[in-house]
Amino acid sequence: MTCEQNTNINIATPSNFRMVFPKLPQQTSLARNNELALNTHGIILPALSLNYEEIHWEGAKRFVAQNQIMFDQLQTQFLVDSKFLNWTLLFEWMTYISNNKDIMGRDYAKYAVDATLAITDNFQNEILSVKFAGIWPLNLQEVSFSMREGEVFVESGASFVYDYLEVKSVT
Amino acid sequence: MRQYYYYKSLRKTITQFLDIFNGIKIARYEQDGTFKKLVEVPLKFSPKEKIWFWLNERKDDEMLPIMSVSMTGVEYAMERSTNRNYEFTVCPSAAEYGSITRFLAPAPYDISFQLNIWALYMTDIDQILEQILPYFQPHIFINIRIEEINTSFNAKVIFRSASPEHESEYSDEGRRVLKYVLDFSVQTLIFKPAEATGVIGKIITNYYTTAEGFRSALNSTETVSTFTSAASGESQVITGLGYTEDDKIMYKYEIFQFGNEVGEDITGTFKK
């Protein structure tokens, strides 16, 4: 009996991730991506699900996969930087798609990009690369202002849709 | 953690916090209520015990009113935590091209401070408080600059509470000293060591439609930067990345979408 790999007894930590967006369609440089990547403090790796169909045959039943795999939306939470660079970055991306003024819609290929969620081990070595193919923002959450909130910081969030996920191990 | 560095994040936080209360003046009045003079309130960064020594052992000096600041605690601020794995870069200076500094996201910490005000008269304390409290609603910002990494950040100073600590009983030799305690919290950042890194000033990409074309470029001493569109039918795409450094041009090629007919990957580097 050969031993191919020692059993990993370490536990994953939820803070081991980096979300990286490429140059967005409305951008001419990556200048403002830093603020978004730095302040994105929460991401939910979306759930995926399959539908099934129940087949009966001679008194027995079996579940078989039906239709397509379903990917949930990508949800992100981020702290808004003091110059609102990351919030306006996503705002401009969304209004690049449609602004209800002079742009009523664009071709999918013009506004969808591929983004990557890098998952690291406990020593920040990248172990998984999750590619979101054809991603674009579906929702940008509200930003709350208040004179009566002295301690909290401005936060926002965004939801993204995409075509599919690709997960690659990084060795 | 072995690399020595000292960006003075904590020290600058303390000095900037002290600067908020520096130069506070109170007015002294004659018995008929006319203005007499302005007295600047001294500010010390010291624990209570040291002030106690000044008040009780050095009675020959007129010390009061006096303010003392002491740091009472440091806590990690989870609610301000950003992506701690993200490496971001700053330029040491705008004019200095070709070199940037890279460091991980700073760690957010809340530092608690206590400001003690000691005075002989209640009107002194009232004047001091009135010059402090209106500015905090309930926070103000101080700017902390870290020269070593050419960056600065806004630290929020939050006023927590102000409470009197007046003694009601005094010893035979004691004298009345009025005291007010103000609690503050400063939301600061502490940086990990930065590392200098180079700037990618130029990227050269070469495309080849056949493996032979790539091999000839690999073996040649010329720096080819031509682009050929993909031929009809089965095609191969080879991309090359490179950067210039002291007149050397280095390429690293990687083949992808390789055709089945050739069926092999080629990676290599060459210098000119």
Short mmCIF file of C-alpha atoms in Angstrom, two decimals:
data_model
loop_
_atom_site.label_atom_id
_atom_site.label_comp_id
_atom_site.label_asym_id
_atom_site.label_seq_id
_atom_site.Cartn_x
_atom_site.Cartn_y
_atom_site.Cartn_z
CA MET A 1 0.00 0.00 0.00
CA THR A 2 1.44 3.34 -1.02
CA CYS A 3 0.68 6.61 0.66
CA GLU A 4 0.02 9.31 -1.93
CA GLN A 5 -0.64 12.17 0.40
CA ASN A 6 -0.73 12.83 4.10
CA THR A 7 -4.17 13.47 5.49
CA ASN A 8 -4.73 17.18 5.89
CA ILE A 9 -5.79 17.85 9.45
CA ASN A 10 -5.86 21.64 9.15
CA ILE A 11 -9.13 23.51 9.01
CA ALA A 12 -10.00 26.14 6.44
CA THR A 13 -10.39 29.71 7.66
CA PRO A 14 -13.09 31.97 6.19
CA SER A 15 -10.72 34.92 5.90
CA ASN A 16 -8.46 33.23 3.36
CA PHE A 17 -9.57 34.73 0.08
CA ARG A 18 -8.84 37.44 -2.45
CA MET A 19 -11.35 38.61 -5.03
CA VAL A 20 -9.77 39.94 -8.18
CA PHE A 21 -11.58 41.72 -10.97
CA PRO A 22 -9.90 42.42 -14.29
CA LYS A 23 -10.09 45.75 -16.05
CA LEU A 24 -13.77 46.47 -16.24
CA PRO A 25 -15.45 47.42 -19.51
CA GLN A 26 -15.85 51.10 -18.68
CA GLN A 27 -12.29 51.42 -17.38
CA THR A 28 -9.15 52.42 -19.17
CA SER A 29 -6.87 51.19 -16.38
CA LEU A 30 -6.86 49.09 -13.25
CA ALA A 31 -6.35 52.14 -11.04
CA ARG A 32 -9.49 51.78 -8.95
CA ASN A 33 -9.58 48.01 -8.63
CA ASN A 34 -7.28 48.19 -5.60
CA GLU A 35 -9.90 49.88 -3.45
CA LEU A 36 -12.47 47.27 -4.34
CA ALA A 37 -10.17 44.29 -3.79
CA LEU A 38 -8.76 45.68 -0.54
CA ASN A 39 -12.10 46.55 1.03
CA THR A 40 -14.05 43.48 -0.02
CA HIS A 41 -14.32 41.81 3.34
CA GLY A 42 -17.07 39.31 2.71
CA ILE A 43 -17.83 36.95 -0.13
CA ILE A 44 -20.16 34.00 -0.33
CA LEU A 45 -18.94 31.30 -2.65
CA PRO A 46 -22.27 30.62 -4.32
CA ALA A 47 -24.24 27.46 -3.90
CA LEU A 48 -24.88 25.30 -6.92
CA SER A 49 -27.67 22.85 -7.39
CA LEU A 50 -29.08 20.36 -9.81
CA ASN A 51 -32.68 19.52 -10.45
CA TYR A 52 -33.82 15.98 -10.40
CA GLU A 53 -36.56 13.90 -11.86
CA GLU A 54 -38.14 10.90 -10.21
CA ILE A 55 -38.43 7.88 -12.44
CA HIS A 56 -40.54 4.88 -11.48
CA TRP A 57 -39.92 1.53 -12.97
CA GLU A 58 -41.38 -1.81 -11.90
CA GLY A 59 -42.19 -0.60 -8.40
CA ALA A 60 -38.81 1.00 -7.81
CA LYS A 61 -37.89 4.62 -8.17
CA ARG A 62 -34.75 6.43 -9.12
CA PHE A 63 -33.70 10.06 -9.09
CA VAL A 64 -31.97 11.30 -12.20
CA ALA A 65 -30.53 14.70 -12.99
CA GLN A 66 -32.73 16.97 -14.97
CA ASN A 67 -32.00 20.12 -16.88
CA GLN A 68 -29.08 22.36 -16.09
CA ILE A 69 -26.93 23.02 -13.09
CA MET A 70 -27.93 26.20 -11.28
CA PHE A 71 -25.41 28.66 -9.82
CA ASP A 72 -26.55 31.11 -7.19
CA GLN A 73 -25.57 34.75 -7.45
CA LEU A 74 -22.22 35.90 -6.12
CA GLN A 75 -22.73 38.13 -3.08
CA THR A 76 -20.01 40.48 -1.93
CA GLN A 77 -19.74 42.95 0.93
CA PHE A 78 -17.23 45.76 1.00
CA LEU A 79 -16.28 48.79 3.05
CA VAL A 80 -16.69 51.95 1.03
CA ASP A 81 -13.41 53.83 0.83
CA SER A 82 -13.38 57.49 1.85
CA LYS A 83 -13.35 58.67 -1.77
CA PHE A 84 -16.07 56.21 -2.84
CA LEU A 85 -13.76 54.84 -5.51
CA ASN A 86 -14.89 51.26 -5.14
CA TRP A 87 -18.59 52.09 -4.98
CA THR A 88 -18.43 54.34 -8.03
CA LEU A 89 -16.44 51.68 -9.86
CA LEU A 90 -19.35 49.28 -9.59
CA PHE A 91 -21.86 52.06 -10.21
CA GLU A 92 -20.13 52.96 -13.46
CA TRP A 93 -20.01 49.31 -14.48
CA MET A 94 -23.75 48.98 -13.97
CA THR A 95 -24.60 52.23 -15.72
CA TYR A 96 -22.31 51.20 -18.55
CA ILE A 97 -24.73 48.34 -19.13
CA SER A 98 -27.82 50.51 -18.92
CA ASN A 99 -28.37 53.98 -17.52
CA ASN A 100 -32.00 54.70 -18.45
CA LYS A 101 -30.79 57.84 -20.16
CA ASP A 102 -29.00 57.18 -23.39
CA ILE A 103 -27.84 53.59 -22.95
CA MET A 104 -30.69 51.11 -22.85
CA GLY A 105 -28.57 48.02 -23.06
CA ARG A 106 -25.41 46.64 -24.55
CA ASP A 107 -24.26 43.40 -26.00
CA TYR A 108 -23.39 40.84 -23.38
CA ALA A 109 -19.84 40.52 -24.67
CA LYS A 110 -19.21 44.20 -23.97
CA TYR A 111 -19.99 44.23 -20.29
CA ALA A 112 -19.31 40.70 -19.00
CA VAL A 113 -15.82 39.82 -17.77
CA ASP A 114 -14.14 36.91 -16.05
CA ALA A 115 -13.31 37.43 -12.39
CA THR A 116 -11.33 35.21 -10.04
CA LEU A 117 -11.73 34.32 -6.42
CA ALA A 118 -8.40 33.12 -5.08
CA ILE A 119 -8.69 30.92 -2.01
CA THR A 120 -5.57 30.58 0.07
CA ASP A 121 -4.39 28.26 2.79
CA ASN A 122 -3.67 29.50 6.29
CA PHE A 123 -0.30 30.89 5.17
CA GLN A 124 -1.71 32.83 2.21
CA ASN A 125 -0.55 30.35 -0.39
CA GLU A 126 -3.11 30.14 -3.14
CA ILE A 127 -4.68 26.70 -3.30
CA LEU A 128 -7.84 27.18 -5.30
CA SER A 129 -8.71 29.48 -8.15
CA VAL A 130 -12.42 29.97 -8.71
CA LYS A 131 -13.18 31.61 -12.03
CA PHE A 132 -16.52 33.33 -12.52
CA ALA A 133 -17.00 33.29 -16.28
CA GLY A 134 -19.07 36.03 -17.85
CA ILE A 135 -19.68 37.91 -14.62
CA TRP A 136 -21.52 41.23 -14.42
CA PRO A 137 -23.17 43.17 -11.60
CA LEU A 138 -26.85 42.64 -11.05
CA ASN A 139 -27.34 44.66 -7.90
CA LEU A 140 -25.47 47.35 -5.99
CA GLN A 141 -26.75 47.77 -2.48
CA GLU A 142 -27.73 51.02 -0.86
CA VAL A 143 -25.33 53.21 1.09
CA SER A 144 -26.62 54.53 4.38
CA PHE A 145 -25.69 57.94 5.71
CA SER A 146 -26.53 59.11 9.16
CA MET A 147 -25.48 61.86 11.51
CA ARG A 148 -26.25 59.56 14.40
CA GLU A 149 -23.86 56.76 13.54
CA GLY A 150 -20.48 57.82 14.81
CA GLU A 151 -18.71 54.51 15.01
CA VAL A 152 -19.88 52.50 12.05
CA PHE A 153 -18.25 52.74 8.67
CA VAL A 154 -20.01 52.99 5.37
CA GLU A 155 -20.58 49.59 3.89
CA SER A 156 -22.20 48.36 0.76
CA GLY A 157 -22.51 45.18 -1.21
CA ALA A 158 -23.04 43.91 -4.70
CA SER A 159 -24.55 40.85 -6.32
CA PHE A 160 -23.22 39.40 -9.52
CA VAL A 161 -24.49 36.90 -12.03
CA TYR A 162 -22.28 34.77 -14.22
CA ASP A 163 -22.44 31.90 -16.64
CA TYR A 164 -20.55 29.23 -14.78
CA LEU A 165 -17.84 28.48 -12.24
CA GLU A 166 -14.50 26.87 -12.87
CA VAL A 167 -12.50 25.62 -9.91
CA LYS A 168 -8.82 24.89 -10.39
CA SER A 169 -6.37 23.62 -7.85
CA VAL A 170 -3.20 25.66 -7.68
CA THR A 171 -0.14 23.65 -6.83
CA MET B 1 8.38 38.47 11.78
CA ARG B 2 12.16 38.56 11.86
CA GLN B 3 12.55 41.61 9.71
CA TYR B 4 13.15 44.74 11.74
CA TYR B 5 11.01 47.68 10.88
CA TYR B 6 9.41 50.52 12.73
CA TYR B 7 6.87 52.75 11.05
CA LYS B 8 5.93 54.46 14.33
CA SER B 9 2.23 53.86 13.70
CA LEU B 10 1.49 53.66 17.40
CA ARG B 11 3.74 56.52 18.33
CA LYS B 12 2.27 58.77 15.66
CA THR B 13 -1.21 57.86 16.79
CA ILE B 14 -0.33 58.90 20.33
CA THR B 15 1.34 62.16 19.31
CA GLN B 16 -1.49 63.10 16.96
CA PHE B 17 -4.01 62.31 19.67
CA LEU B 18 -2.09 64.47 22.14
CA ASP B 19 -1.98 67.26 19.59
CA ILE B 20 -5.77 67.52 19.75
CA PHE B 21 -5.52 68.79 23.31
CA ASN B 22 -2.33 70.75 22.96
CA GLY B 23 -2.50 74.48 23.53
CA ILE B 24 -5.79 74.65 25.39
CA LYS B 25 -5.98 77.89 27.35
CA ILE B 26 -8.17 78.99 30.21
CA ALA B 27 -8.92 82.50 31.36
CA ARG B 28 -8.29 83.79 34.83
CA TYR B 29 -10.45 86.59 36.16
CA GLU B 30 -10.14 89.19 38.87
CA GLN B 31 -12.51 89.13 41.79
CA ASP B 32 -14.66 91.77 40.12
CA GLY B 33 -15.04 89.55 37.08
CA THR B 34 -12.69 91.39 34.73
CA PHE B 35 -10.35 89.41 32.56
CA LYS B 36 -6.90 88.94 34.04
CA LYS B 37 -4.83 86.62 31.86
CA LEU B 38 -4.81 83.46 29.78
CA VAL B 39 -3.13 80.36 31.16
CA GLU B 40 -2.10 77.50 28.93
CA VAL B 41 -3.02 74.12 30.36
CA PRO B 42 0.00 71.80 30.35
CA LEU B 43 -0.47 68.40 28.81
CA LYS B 44 1.41 65.30 29.94
CA PHE B 45 1.50 61.81 28.53
CA SER B 46 1.76 59.90 31.74
CA PRO B 47 -0.21 57.59 33.96
CA LYS B 48 -2.27 58.76 36.91
CA GLU B 49 0.41 57.78 39.39
CA LYS B 50 2.89 60.23 37.97
CA ILE B 51 0.42 63.08 38.12
CA TRP B 52 -0.27 62.09 41.69
CA PHE B 53 3.44 62.45 42.39
CA TRP B 54 3.51 65.91 40.84
CA LEU B 55 0.48 67.03 42.78
CA ASN B 56 1.54 65.72 46.15
CA GLU B 57 5.32 65.75 46.15
CA ARG B 58 5.97 68.95 44.25
CA LYS B 59 3.61 71.24 46.05
CA ASP B 60 5.95 74.17 45.69
CA ASP B 61 5.05 74.54 42.01
CA GLU B 62 1.74 75.82 40.80
CA MET B 63 0.82 72.84 38.68
CA LEU B 64 -2.92 73.09 38.28
CA PRO B 65 -4.78 72.93 36.06
CA ILE B 66 -3.07 70.09 34.26
CA MET B 67 -4.13 67.42 31.78
CA SER B 68 -2.66 63.99 31.52
CA VAL B 69 -3.23 61.36 28.87
CA SER B 70 -2.66 57.67 29.37
CA MET B 71 -3.14 54.75 27.02
CA THR B 72 -5.42 52.25 28.68
CA GLY B 73 -5.84 49.48 26.15
CA VAL B 74 -5.40 48.11 22.65
CA GLU B 75 -8.01 45.96 20.97
CA TYR B 76 -8.27 44.43 17.51
CA ALA B 77 -11.08 46.07 15.54
CA MET B 78 -12.76 43.26 13.68
CA GLU B 79 -15.50 45.49 12.27
CA ARG B 80 -12.93 47.53 10.33
CA SER B 81 -11.09 44.52 8.99
CA THR B 82 -10.59 44.59 5.24
CA ASN B 83 -9.14 41.86 3.08
CA ARG B 84 -6.00 41.12 5.05
CA ASN B 85 -4.54 38.95 2.28
CA TYR B 86 -4.60 41.63 -0.33
CA GLU B 87 -1.26 43.13 -1.24
CA PHE B 88 -1.47 46.67 -2.41
CA THR B 89 1.18 48.98 -3.68
CA VAL B 90 2.22 52.55 -3.22
CA CYS B 91 4.77 54.59 -5.08
CA PRO B 92 7.57 55.89 -2.84
CA SER B 93 7.30 59.17 -4.68
CA ALA B 94 5.65 60.34 -7.84
CA ALA B 95 8.96 61.26 -9.40
CA GLU B 96 10.64 57.97 -8.61
CA TYR B 97 9.77 55.71 -11.47
CA GLY B 98 10.72 52.07 -11.53
CA SER B 99 10.24 51.27 -7.89
CA ILE B 100 7.12 50.68 -5.85
CA THR B 101 6.44 49.43 -2.36
CA ARG B 102 4.11 46.54 -1.74
CA PHE B 103 2.56 45.64 1.57
CA LEU B 104 -0.33 43.76 3.03
CA ALA B 105 -3.46 45.42 4.30
CA PRO B 106 -2.78 47.12 7.64
CA ALA B 107 -4.22 45.72 10.83
CA PRO B 108 -7.01 47.79 12.40
CA TYR B 109 -6.68 48.39 16.12
CA ASP B 110 -8.70 50.47 18.55
CA ILE B 111 -6.60 52.24 21.15
CA SER B 112 -8.27 53.48 24.30
CA PHE B 113 -7.04 56.69 25.89
CA GLN B 114 -7.95 58.35 29.12
CA LEU B 115 -7.65 62.10 29.48
CA ASN B 116 -7.50 63.28 33.08
CA ILE B 117 -8.13 66.91 33.90
CA TRP B 118 -6.95 68.15 37.28
CA ALA B 119 -7.86 71.61 38.54
CA LEU B 120 -8.37 73.61 41.67
CA TYR B 121 -11.48 75.39 40.47
CA MET B 122 -14.58 74.11 38.79
CA THR B 123 -14.53 77.03 36.37
CA ASP B 124 -11.16 75.80 35.06
CA ILE B 125 -12.61 72.40 34.29
CA ASP B 126 -15.66 73.96 32.67
CA GLN B 127 -13.47 76.02 30.38
CA ILE B 128 -11.35 73.03 29.41
CA LEU B 129 -14.33 70.80 28.76
CA GLU B 130 -16.03 73.45 26.69
CA GLN B 131 -13.00 73.63 24.44
CA ILE B 132 -12.98 69.86 23.92
CA LEU B 133 -16.51 68.52 23.87
CA PRO B 134 -18.08 70.58 21.04
CA TYR B 135 -15.60 69.20 18.53
CA PHE B 136 -16.60 65.61 19.14
CA GLN B 137 -19.97 64.67 17.67
CA PRO B 138 -18.92 62.14 18.81
CA HIS B 139 -15.81 61.81 16.71
CA ILE B 140 -13.16 63.75 14.86
CA PHE B 141 -10.45 62.60 12.50
CA ILE B 142 -6.72 62.91 12.76
CA ASN B 143 -4.42 62.29 9.85
CA ILE B 144 -1.46 60.01 10.38
CA ARG B 145 1.27 59.92 7.80
CA ILE B 146 3.75 57.07 7.44
CA GLU B 147 6.66 58.53 5.54
CA GLU B 148 8.48 55.23 5.10
CA ILE B 149 5.75 53.88 2.84
CA ASN B 150 4.50 57.21 1.53
CA THR B 151 0.99 56.73 2.74
CA SER B 152 -1.36 58.34 5.19
CA PHE B 153 -4.66 57.41 6.73
CA ASN B 154 -7.49 58.99 8.71
CA ALA B 155 -7.81 57.76 12.26
CA LYS B 156 -11.16 58.33 13.89
CA VAL B 157 -11.07 59.62 17.47
CA ILE B 158 -14.31 58.80 19.28
CA PHE B 159 -15.36 60.49 22.48
CA ARG B 160 -16.78 57.89 24.86
CA SER B 161 -17.63 59.63 28.11
CA ALA B 162 -16.69 62.31 30.60
CA SER B 163 -17.19 61.72 34.27
CA PRO B 164 -16.21 63.66 37.40
CA GLU B 165 -14.15 62.02 40.09
CA HIS B 166 -14.43 64.41 42.99
CA GLU B 167 -13.37 63.27 46.39
CA SER B 168 -15.66 64.12 49.26
CA GLU B 169 -13.27 63.44 52.11
CA TYR B 170 -9.80 64.87 52.47
CA SER B 171 -7.05 64.25 54.95
CA ASP B 172 -5.78 66.95 57.29
CA GLU B 173 -2.88 67.76 54.99
CA GLY B 174 -4.77 67.21 51.80
CA ARG B 175 -6.20 69.87 49.58
CA ARG B 176 -9.11 69.82 47.25
CA VAL B 177 -8.28 68.78 43.72
CA LEU B 178 -11.07 68.46 41.18
CA LYS B 179 -10.72 65.80 38.57
CA TYR B 180 -12.52 64.86 35.38
CA VAL B 181 -11.90 61.72 33.39
CA LEU B 182 -12.58 61.64 29.65
CA ASP B 183 -12.45 58.37 27.75
CA PHE B 184 -11.57 58.23 24.07
CA SER B 185 -11.06 55.52 21.52
CA VAL B 186 -8.81 55.96 18.48
CA GLN B 187 -9.31 53.75 15.45
CA THR B 188 -5.84 53.40 14.04
CA LEU B 189 -3.98 51.13 11.64
CA ILE B 190 -0.74 49.28 12.19
CA PHE B 191 1.28 48.28 9.17
CA LYS B 192 3.20 45.17 8.41
CA PRO B 193 6.63 45.54 6.82
CA ALA B 194 6.61 46.62 3.21
CA GLU B 195 8.80 45.23 0.51
CA ALA B 196 10.14 47.02 -2.50
CA THR B 197 9.32 45.52 -5.84
CA GLY B 198 9.94 46.40 -9.46
CA VAL B 199 7.53 47.92 -11.89
CA ILE B 200 6.54 46.08 -15.06
CA GLY B 201 7.26 48.81 -17.53
CA LYS B 202 6.79 46.89 -20.74
CA ILE B 203 5.07 43.70 -21.77
CA ILE B 204 5.80 42.13 -25.13
CA THR B 205 3.45 39.56 -26.52
CA ASN B 206 4.27 37.48 -29.54
CA TYR B 207 1.85 35.24 -31.36
CA TYR B 208 2.85 32.28 -33.47
CA THR B 209 0.57 30.06 -35.45
CA THR B 210 2.88 27.08 -35.60
CA ALA B 211 5.25 25.35 -33.22
CA GLU B 212 8.00 25.66 -35.83
CA GLY B 213 7.65 29.40 -35.83
CA PHE B 214 7.94 29.42 -32.08
CA ARG B 215 11.00 27.16 -32.09
CA SER B 216 12.76 29.32 -34.63
CA ALA B 217 12.07 32.36 -32.50
CA LEU B 218 13.24 30.50 -29.44
CA ASN B 219 16.53 29.61 -31.05
CA SER B 220 17.08 32.89 -32.71
CA THR B 221 18.93 35.75 -31.15
CA GLU B 222 16.56 38.27 -32.59
CA THR B 223 13.74 39.76 -30.64
CA VAL B 224 10.74 39.16 -32.78
CA SER B 225 7.61 41.06 -31.98
CA THR B 226 5.47 40.34 -34.95
CA PHE B 227 1.87 39.27 -34.92
CA THR B 228 0.45 36.82 -37.37
CA SER B 229 -3.23 36.15 -37.51
CA ALA B 230 -4.41 32.62 -37.03
CA ALA B 231 -4.43 30.56 -40.16
CA SER B 232 -7.58 28.96 -41.32
CA GLY B 233 -8.27 25.47 -40.08
CA GLU B 234 -6.58 24.05 -37.01
CA SER B 235 -4.37 26.66 -35.45
CA GLN B 236 -2.13 27.05 -32.49
CA VAL B 237 -1.66 30.16 -30.43
CA ILE B 238 1.55 30.79 -28.55
CA THR B 239 1.86 33.78 -26.31
CA GLY B 240 5.00 35.26 -24.85
CA LEU B 241 5.45 37.60 -21.92
CA GLY B 242 8.55 39.63 -21.24
CA TYR B 243 9.97 42.64 -19.54
CA THR B 244 12.92 44.88 -20.10
CA GLU B 245 15.61 45.18 -17.53
CA ASP B 246 19.01 46.75 -18.20
CA ASP B 247 18.88 46.14 -21.96
CA LYS B 248 18.10 42.48 -21.44
CA ILE B 249 14.94 41.17 -22.96
CA MET B 250 13.66 37.98 -21.43
CA TYR B 251 10.77 36.01 -22.73
CA LYS B 252 8.82 33.22 -21.22
CA TYR B 253 6.59 31.46 -23.63
CA GLU B 254 3.60 29.34 -22.91
CA ILE B 255 1.57 27.44 -25.41
CA PHE B 256 -2.13 26.97 -25.07
CA GLN B 257 -4.84 25.65 -27.36
CA PHE B 258 -2.20 23.41 -28.81
CA GLY B 259 -3.23 21.32 -31.78
CA ASN B 260 -3.40 17.57 -31.63
CA GLU B 261 -1.14 17.17 -34.64
CA VAL B 262 1.86 18.56 -32.87
CA GLY B 263 0.76 17.43 -29.44
CA GLU B 264 3.47 18.82 -27.25
CA ASP B 265 3.92 21.84 -25.03
CA ILE B 266 6.93 24.07 -25.21
CA THR B 267 8.07 26.40 -22.52
CA GLY B 268 11.38 28.13 -22.48
CA THR B 269 13.31 31.25 -21.89
CA PHE B 270 16.02 32.97 -23.79
CA LYS B 271 18.00 36.09 -23.39
CA LYS B 272 19.45 38.50 -25.74
#
